[in-house]
Structure formats: structure tokens, C-alpha cells
Short mmCIF file of C-alpha atoms in Angstrom, two decimals:
data_model
loop_
_atom_site.label_atom_id
_atom_site.label_comp_id
_atom_site.label_asym_id
_atom_site.label_seq_id
_atom_site.Cartn_x
_atom_site.Cartn_y
_atom_site.Cartn_z
CA MET A 23 -26.34 13.42 -14.56
CA ASP A 24 -23.01 12.46 -16.04
CA THR A 25 -23.60 8.70 -15.80
CA ALA A 26 -20.41 7.67 -17.45
CA LEU A 27 -18.18 9.73 -15.17
CA PHE A 28 -20.18 8.64 -12.14
CA GLU A 29 -19.72 4.93 -13.12
CA PHE A 30 -16.04 5.57 -13.80
CA CYS A 31 -15.49 7.05 -10.29
CA LEU A 32 -17.32 4.11 -8.78
CA ARG A 33 -15.11 1.65 -10.61
CA MET A 34 -11.97 3.38 -9.38
CA GLY A 35 -13.25 3.98 -5.82
CA ASP A 36 -14.92 0.61 -5.27
CA ASN A 37 -11.62 -1.14 -6.36
CA THR A 38 -9.66 0.80 -3.67
CA LEU A 39 -12.44 0.43 -1.09
CA VAL A 40 -12.86 -3.31 -1.37
CA LEU A 41 -9.12 -4.00 -1.56
CA GLY A 42 -8.44 -1.54 1.20
CA HIS A 43 -10.93 -3.40 3.45
CA ARG A 44 -9.52 -6.78 2.45
CA VAL A 45 -5.92 -5.68 3.28
CA SER A 46 -7.15 -4.14 6.65
CA GLU A 47 -8.34 -7.61 7.62
CA TRP A 48 -4.60 -8.46 8.19
CA CYS A 49 -4.26 -5.85 10.90
CA GLY A 50 -2.99 -7.70 13.94
CA HIS A 51 -2.67 -11.05 11.98
CA ALA A 52 0.37 -10.61 9.68
CA PRO A 53 3.27 -12.99 10.01
CA VAL A 54 5.63 -10.37 11.43
CA LEU A 55 5.17 -6.95 12.99
CA GLU A 56 6.86 -5.12 10.09
CA GLU A 57 4.55 -6.63 7.51
CA ASP A 58 1.58 -5.95 9.73
CA ILE A 59 2.32 -2.24 9.83
CA ALA A 60 3.16 -2.15 6.13
CA LEU A 61 -0.16 -3.84 5.22
CA ALA A 62 -2.07 -1.40 7.47
CA ASN A 63 -0.34 1.57 5.78
CA THR A 64 -1.33 0.22 2.39
CA ALA A 65 -4.92 -0.35 3.46
CA LEU A 66 -5.10 3.19 4.81
CA ASP A 67 -3.71 4.61 1.55
CA LEU A 68 -6.38 2.72 -0.40
CA ILE A 69 -9.20 3.88 1.93
CA GLY A 70 -7.83 7.46 1.53
CA GLN A 71 -7.95 7.14 -2.28
CA THR A 72 -11.55 5.76 -1.91
CA GLN A 73 -12.60 8.94 -0.17
CA PHE A 74 -11.45 10.96 -3.16
CA TRP A 75 -13.01 8.68 -5.80
CA LEU A 76 -16.37 8.13 -4.08
CA GLY A 77 -16.38 11.76 -2.96
CA LEU A 78 -16.08 12.79 -6.65
CA ALA A 79 -18.67 10.13 -7.59
CA GLY A 80 -21.22 11.68 -5.08
CA GLU A 81 -20.42 15.15 -6.44
CA VAL A 82 -20.98 14.02 -10.05
CA GLU A 83 -24.23 12.34 -9.04
CA GLY A 84 -25.48 15.45 -7.30
CA LYS A 85 -28.04 13.68 -5.08
CA GLY A 86 -26.35 14.48 -1.81
CA ARG A 87 -24.61 11.17 -1.37
CA ASP A 88 -21.12 11.51 0.08
CA ALA A 89 -18.29 8.99 0.08
CA ASP A 90 -19.43 7.46 3.36
CA THR A 91 -22.97 6.95 2.07
CA LEU A 92 -21.70 5.31 -1.09
CA ALA A 93 -19.40 3.04 0.87
CA PHE A 94 -21.73 1.97 3.63
CA ARG A 95 -25.24 2.21 2.14
CA ARG A 96 -25.03 0.32 -1.10
CA ASP A 97 -25.55 -3.44 -1.56
CA ALA A 98 -23.25 -5.83 -3.45
CA TRP A 99 -24.86 -5.38 -6.91
CA ASP A 100 -24.29 -1.54 -6.75
CA PHE A 101 -20.48 -2.07 -6.33
CA ARG A 102 -18.34 -1.64 -9.41
CA SER A 103 -15.14 -3.29 -8.18
CA VAL A 104 -13.40 -5.98 -10.15
CA LEU A 105 -13.70 -9.48 -8.87
CA LEU A 106 -9.96 -9.71 -8.16
CA VAL A 107 -10.11 -7.35 -5.25
CA GLU A 108 -12.98 -9.06 -3.42
CA GLN A 109 -11.13 -12.45 -3.41
CA PRO A 110 -10.41 -13.62 0.19
CA ASN A 111 -6.94 -12.95 1.51
CA GLY A 112 -5.87 -16.62 1.62
CA ASP A 113 -2.41 -16.93 3.00
CA PHE A 114 0.12 -14.07 3.12
CA GLY A 115 1.57 -15.04 -0.25
CA GLN A 116 -1.92 -14.99 -1.91
CA THR A 117 -2.57 -11.55 -0.39
CA MET A 118 0.70 -10.27 -1.79
CA MET A 119 0.15 -11.80 -5.18
CA ARG A 120 -3.33 -10.15 -5.37
CA GLN A 121 -1.78 -6.89 -4.24
CA PHE A 122 0.94 -7.06 -6.96
CA LEU A 123 -1.57 -7.93 -9.75
CA PHE A 124 -3.63 -4.94 -8.68
CA ASP A 125 -0.77 -2.47 -8.00
CA ALA A 126 0.73 -3.15 -11.44
CA TRP A 127 -2.59 -2.26 -13.11
CA GLN A 128 -3.32 0.69 -10.76
CA SER A 129 0.10 2.29 -11.34
CA LEU A 130 -0.25 2.15 -15.15
CA MET A 131 -3.81 3.48 -14.88
CA LEU A 132 -2.95 6.36 -12.57
CA ASP A 133 0.01 7.22 -14.69
CA ARG A 134 -2.30 7.79 -17.59
CA LEU A 135 -4.91 9.58 -15.50
CA LYS A 136 -2.37 12.21 -14.67
CA ASP A 137 -3.13 13.50 -18.25
CA SER A 138 -6.90 13.27 -17.75
CA SER A 139 -9.03 15.98 -19.37
CA ASP A 140 -10.98 16.14 -16.04
CA VAL A 141 -8.94 18.24 -13.52
CA ARG A 142 -10.51 16.46 -10.55
CA VAL A 143 -9.54 13.06 -11.90
CA LYS A 144 -6.08 14.36 -12.69
CA ALA A 145 -5.62 15.73 -9.14
CA ILE A 146 -6.62 12.37 -7.53
CA ALA A 147 -4.15 10.57 -9.82
CA GLU A 148 -1.29 12.93 -8.97
CA LYS A 149 -1.76 12.27 -5.26
CA ALA A 150 -2.49 8.54 -5.47
CA SER A 151 0.25 7.66 -7.88
CA LYS A 152 3.02 8.42 -5.32
CA GLU A 153 1.34 6.01 -2.83
CA VAL A 154 0.79 3.37 -5.43
CA ALA A 155 4.43 3.59 -6.68
CA TYR A 156 5.45 2.45 -3.17
CA HIS A 157 2.81 -0.22 -2.96
CA LEU A 158 4.02 -1.64 -6.26
CA ASP A 159 7.71 -1.48 -5.15
CA ARG A 160 6.84 -3.44 -2.02
CA SER A 161 4.46 -6.07 -3.43
CA ARG A 162 6.87 -6.69 -6.38
CA ASP A 163 9.82 -7.31 -4.01
CA THR A 164 7.72 -9.64 -1.92
CA VAL A 165 6.42 -11.61 -4.94
CA VAL A 166 10.01 -12.05 -6.15
CA GLY A 167 11.35 -12.83 -2.70
CA LEU A 168 8.69 -15.51 -1.98
CA GLY A 169 8.49 -16.85 -5.60
CA ASP A 170 12.27 -17.31 -5.77
CA GLY A 171 12.54 -18.32 -2.14
CA THR A 172 12.10 -21.80 -0.54
CA ALA A 173 10.32 -24.73 -2.18
CA GLU A 174 7.40 -24.01 0.19
CA SER A 175 7.08 -20.31 -0.56
CA HIS A 176 7.57 -20.93 -4.27
CA SER A 177 4.71 -23.51 -4.43
CA ARG A 178 2.42 -21.16 -2.46
CA MET A 179 3.15 -18.29 -4.74
CA GLN A 180 2.59 -20.36 -7.91
CA ALA A 181 -0.70 -21.58 -6.44
CA ALA A 182 -1.72 -17.93 -5.71
CA LEU A 183 -0.82 -16.89 -9.25
CA ASP A 184 -2.82 -19.84 -10.74
CA LYS A 185 -5.72 -18.97 -8.61
CA LEU A 186 -5.77 -15.20 -9.21
CA TYR A 187 -4.61 -14.91 -12.81
CA PRO A 188 -8.12 -15.79 -14.16
CA TYR A 189 -9.39 -12.58 -12.49
CA VAL A 190 -6.78 -10.31 -14.17
CA GLY A 191 -8.50 -9.94 -17.59
CA GLU A 192 -11.44 -8.11 -16.12
CA LEU A 193 -9.29 -5.14 -15.38
CA PHE A 194 -9.00 -4.65 -19.14
CA GLY A 195 -12.71 -5.03 -19.87
CA ALA A 196 -14.50 -2.77 -22.39
CA ASP A 197 -18.07 -1.54 -22.52
CA GLU A 198 -19.87 1.62 -23.60
CA ILE A 199 -18.89 3.47 -20.39
CA ASP A 200 -15.22 2.82 -21.08
CA ALA A 201 -15.67 3.98 -24.61
CA GLU A 202 -17.37 7.24 -23.62
CA ILE A 203 -14.78 7.98 -20.88
CA ALA A 204 -11.89 7.41 -23.39
CA GLU A 205 -13.62 9.42 -26.08
CA ARG A 206 -13.87 12.39 -23.67
CA GLY A 207 -10.17 12.03 -22.74
CA ILE A 208 -10.90 11.31 -19.07
CA ALA A 209 -9.19 7.97 -19.02
CA PRO A 210 -7.54 5.54 -21.50
CA LEU A 211 -9.40 2.56 -22.81
CA PRO A 212 -8.56 -0.17 -20.25
CA ALA A 213 -7.44 -2.48 -23.06
CA ASP A 214 -4.76 0.04 -24.00
CA LEU A 215 -2.97 -0.78 -20.74
CA ARG A 216 -2.80 -4.50 -21.39
CA GLY A 217 0.48 -4.52 -23.28
CA ALA A 218 2.47 -2.60 -20.66
CA TYR A 219 0.79 -4.66 -18.00
CA ASP A 220 1.69 -7.98 -19.56
CA ALA A 221 5.32 -6.90 -20.02
CA LEU A 222 5.57 -5.76 -16.44
CA ILE A 223 4.21 -8.88 -14.89
CA ALA A 224 6.13 -11.09 -17.32
CA ASP A 225 9.39 -9.49 -16.11
CA ILE A 226 8.53 -9.89 -12.47
CA MET A 227 7.24 -13.41 -12.69
CA ALA A 228 10.35 -14.53 -14.60
CA GLU A 229 12.45 -12.94 -11.77
CA ALA A 230 10.18 -14.72 -9.20
CA THR A 231 10.63 -18.01 -11.18
CA LEU A 232 6.85 -18.28 -11.48
CA THR A 233 4.85 -19.37 -14.56
CA ILE A 234 1.99 -17.29 -15.79
CA PRO A 235 -0.89 -19.45 -16.90
CA ASP A 236 -1.41 -19.83 -20.64
CA SER A 237 -5.09 -19.10 -20.74
CA ARG A 238 -6.35 -15.50 -21.04
CA TRP A 239 -9.79 -16.62 -20.03
CA THR A 240 -11.22 -14.32 -17.37
CA HIS A 241 -14.01 -14.17 -14.78
CA THR A 242 -16.12 -11.03 -15.25
CA GLY A 243 -19.13 -9.36 -13.68
CA GLY A 244 -17.61 -7.18 -10.97
CA ARG A 245 -16.93 -3.88 -12.71
CA ASP A 246 -20.47 -3.80 -14.24
CA GLY A 247 -22.00 -5.21 -11.01
CA THR A 248 -23.83 -8.01 -12.80
CA ARG A 249 -22.15 -10.99 -11.12
CA HIS A 250 -20.08 -10.32 -8.01
CA SER A 251 -18.70 -13.42 -6.33
CA GLU A 252 -20.27 -14.53 -3.00
CA HIS A 253 -17.26 -13.13 -1.19
CA LEU A 254 -18.30 -9.53 -1.62
CA GLY A 255 -21.57 -9.90 0.20
CA HIS A 256 -19.92 -11.52 3.19
CA MET A 257 -17.31 -8.75 3.16
CA LEU A 258 -19.89 -6.05 3.12
CA THR A 259 -21.81 -7.68 5.90
CA GLU A 260 -18.86 -7.05 8.13
CA MET A 261 -17.83 -3.70 6.65
CA GLN A 262 -21.25 -2.14 6.67
CA TRP A 263 -22.53 -3.66 9.92
CA LEU A 264 -22.33 -0.60 12.08
CA GLN A 265 -24.06 1.77 9.56
CA ARG A 266 -26.73 -0.87 8.97
CA ALA A 267 -27.45 -1.43 12.62
CA TYR A 268 -27.10 2.18 13.74
CA PRO A 269 -27.83 4.37 10.64
CA ASP A 270 -26.06 7.76 10.81
CA ALA A 271 -23.99 6.78 13.86
CA ARG A 272 -21.09 9.12 14.23
CA TRP A 273 -18.19 9.32 16.65
CA MET B 19 16.73 -19.82 15.09
CA SER B 20 18.56 -19.40 11.73
CA LYS B 21 15.22 -18.96 9.99
CA GLU B 22 14.61 -15.63 11.72
CA TRP B 23 15.28 -12.50 9.69
CA PRO B 24 18.38 -10.62 10.89
CA LEU B 25 18.08 -7.57 13.06
CA TRP B 26 18.67 -4.15 11.63
CA GLU B 27 19.26 -0.86 13.41
CA VAL B 28 17.48 2.18 11.88
CA PHE B 29 18.74 5.69 11.67
CA ILE B 30 16.58 8.48 10.37
CA ARG B 31 17.45 11.97 9.32
CA GLY B 32 14.66 14.35 10.39
CA GLN B 33 13.20 17.35 8.58
CA HIS B 34 15.60 19.57 10.46
CA GLY B 35 19.34 18.89 11.03
CA MET B 36 21.87 17.01 9.04
CA SER B 37 22.48 14.04 11.30
CA HIS B 38 20.85 10.61 11.18
CA ARG B 39 19.64 9.56 14.58
CA HIS B 40 19.03 6.05 15.91
CA VAL B 41 15.31 5.48 16.18
CA GLY B 42 15.01 1.77 16.89
CA SER B 43 15.41 -1.63 15.26
CA LEU B 44 13.47 -4.14 13.10
CA HIS B 45 13.76 -7.44 11.36
CA ALA B 46 14.13 -7.81 7.58
CA PRO B 47 15.50 -10.43 5.23
CA ASP B 48 17.87 -7.98 3.41
CA ALA B 49 19.00 -4.30 3.33
CA GLU B 50 16.35 -3.27 0.76
CA MET B 51 13.51 -4.72 2.67
CA ALA B 52 14.93 -3.27 5.86
CA ILE B 53 14.71 0.22 4.33
CA LYS B 54 11.16 -0.41 3.23
CA ASN B 55 10.20 -1.75 6.65
CA ALA B 56 11.84 1.22 8.27
CA ARG B 57 9.83 3.52 5.98
CA ASP B 58 6.63 1.77 7.11
CA VAL B 59 7.45 1.40 10.81
CA TYR B 60 9.33 4.63 11.60
CA THR B 61 8.30 7.34 9.08
CA ARG B 62 4.51 6.98 9.12
CA ARG B 63 4.12 10.40 10.78
CA ASN B 64 6.41 12.30 8.46
CA GLU B 65 9.41 11.88 10.71
CA GLY B 66 12.21 11.86 8.15
CA VAL B 67 13.74 12.57 4.84
CA SER B 68 16.47 9.89 4.83
CA ILE B 69 16.97 6.42 6.19
CA TRP B 70 20.03 4.43 7.01
CA VAL B 71 19.91 0.77 8.10
CA VAL B 72 22.79 -1.28 9.36
CA GLU B 73 22.64 -4.95 10.30
CA ALA B 74 23.01 -4.99 14.07
CA LYS B 75 25.80 -7.51 14.08
CA HIS B 76 28.03 -5.12 12.21
CA ILE B 77 27.86 -2.57 15.03
CA ALA B 78 30.92 -2.77 17.32
CA ALA B 79 29.91 -1.48 20.78
CA SER B 80 31.84 -0.50 23.84
CA SER B 81 31.45 -2.86 26.79
CA PRO B 82 29.27 -1.74 29.70
CA SER B 83 31.67 -3.41 32.17
CA GLU B 84 34.37 -1.02 31.17
CA LYS B 85 32.31 2.00 31.94
CA GLY B 86 34.65 3.00 34.80
CA PRO B 87 37.92 3.11 32.98
CA LEU B 88 36.39 4.50 29.85
CA TYR B 89 34.33 7.38 31.15
CA GLU B 90 35.10 8.19 34.77
CA PRO B 91 38.48 9.77 34.10
CA SER B 92 36.82 12.64 32.25
CA GLU B 93 34.40 13.38 35.13
CA SER B 94 37.01 15.34 37.07
CA LYS B 95 38.32 17.38 34.19
CA VAL B 96 36.02 20.35 34.04
CA TYR B 97 38.86 22.36 32.45
CA ARG B 98 38.13 20.54 29.27
CA HIS B 99 34.83 22.43 28.88
CA PRO B 100 35.50 25.78 27.25
CA THR B 101 33.72 27.70 30.02
CA PHE B 102 36.75 29.48 31.50
CA PHE B 103 37.13 32.13 28.84
CA ASP B 104 35.69 35.64 28.87
CA ILE B 105 33.79 35.97 25.60
CA PRO B 106 33.92 39.53 24.20
CA ASP B 107 30.42 41.04 23.94
CA ASP B 108 31.04 41.68 20.19
CA VAL B 109 31.02 37.91 19.50
CA GLY B 110 27.33 37.74 20.27
CA ALA B 111 25.54 34.42 20.84
CA MET B 112 27.65 31.31 20.67
#
């Protein structure tokens, strides 16, 4: 089995799965109808991307597991999503800050994956990048609007950035899987995206009058599955409940 | 409530046809967000290729109470419809 490619697809697909589920938790709870629908659209886009990534992961693995099996029949330690995406929604501002920090990374990554040496990876990136361009447009505007808004919205956005920034560094982690994937031209080394990422978020945070924390120290343990936060397990309990209680249920 | 976002009227141009049609309204803090919200609320099912938004307060509307003087006079003027001409067969469908 092509372990490196399998792991790479899990990393991409678990990010979109976990964030997609998190964002879907807003359905029916957002502050205004327009944001409610917009968040649900984003969540659906992310779940759609998950079907492609985990579908490809199952194909690469070749043991008959499809996207649904990978999503609903793995436990927390088998997930390869970064810690950023499993963080709880918090208030609306925190959700949008998490979204922006992820969208910025994902748009840069997908842009590079459009040149992937693997045609399947390339095809997923082509499709997903249009959706993500819109996600980024929207989350960026909201971060700027709330950051440079009232005293209340500004302080909430600064608190959200302070809370979530220590999870950003994990997106740029490097291990032997990343090295092999980059060597084969499937994806860039994550660290290669950091310069463009830092420039992008510096621009937007300046516009939003928010201060990026000085420290680059980062939590890790999500993308290699060694140390997920407690939040992922709680999330999976809800997300996987039906398939756990009624295995193979279909409707 | 001055803290409420203003109301915007949304016009969408569909896949077919050149005209933008009124599809509904929504709330948004500014024009850019109104277009984004319109995209999310009104084009989820591939309804359109172009969006116009206009803040509702900028629309001047005729008054319902003047319906009589405005529209009734034209009711009895069927000769304004071009249906009293014999169209030559050569013209084909019009």
C-alpha cells in the first residue's frame, strides 16, 4: 500500500470533515438567517471535499473502505486532522476566526495542489479551490468587519485570535510523510506555504486592527494522530452515533 | 432599532434571459456583504449568473392608494394592444 499517499489524503480529508462538522453545528443557531445559510453552505462544501479526499484514501488503501467507513468507523487516534479544526465553535467571532485561519491555509495549499503530480489530487484541488476562494473571501471580510467593528466585537476577535493562533503552526508541520509526498511532487512541503500564509494573515489582521501574538509556539499532535485534544472525541461521539448504534444503517 | 442591518432588495439574472428579476430581500451591513449573502441565500441551486442588490430605502415606489388613477384608465383602452392588425403570413411567428 502507498502509505504516504493514504496518510496525505487522510490529513486533507479529516481536516475538511472535522471542520465541516464543526461548522454544521451552527445550523439553526447562527446570529442571523443570512449567516446561518452561509455557514451551512460552507459546511456542505467541506463535507463534499471530504468525500473526495476520503474516497481517494480508501481507494489508495485498497481494503474496501469507502469515505463513509473512514468517516464513521474510525476512533479519534486514527484521525489526521490538525488540532485547529477540532476546537469548539465558541462564539460566532471565534468560529469565523478559526474559519479564516484555516481558509487562508487551505487556499494556498489547494493552489499548489493544482500542479500535483497525481492527477486525482489535482482534480480534487481544481474543484475545491473555487469553493475555498469563496470561503476565504467571506471569512476574511467577516474578520475585518468584526475586528475593526465595535469595542465589543474587536475584543472578542482579539480573544479568538489569541486563543487560536497557537494552533496555526501545526498546519506547517513536517515529518517523513510530508517529505516523501513533496519528493514525489504530490504536494508542497507544508513549511513552504508559511511565508505566503504569514503575509496574508498579517495584511488582514492589520486591516482588522488585530494583533497577531508574538510567539510562534504551537500545539501539535493532530495531524499525526498522537495527541488529539479532548474535543475531538466528544465531537465524534455525536457525529458517529448513528453508525455506531446501528451499523450499516442506510436511508 | 438602529443596530439592525439595513434591508436590501435582491435581483438575480438567471441562466436564460438578459433581465435581472427581483427574487427577495435580506439584511446585510453593506453592499459587498449583501451580494455575498444574496449568493448564499438565493443562488444555492444554480439560479443565477449575476446579482444586483439595492438598499430597500433607495427604491421609490408608487402608492397603492393611487391604484385607481394610475392604472384604471388603461383598462378600457384595448386599442392600445396591437391586436387589430392583419399580420401577413410571410411575417411568420411574432
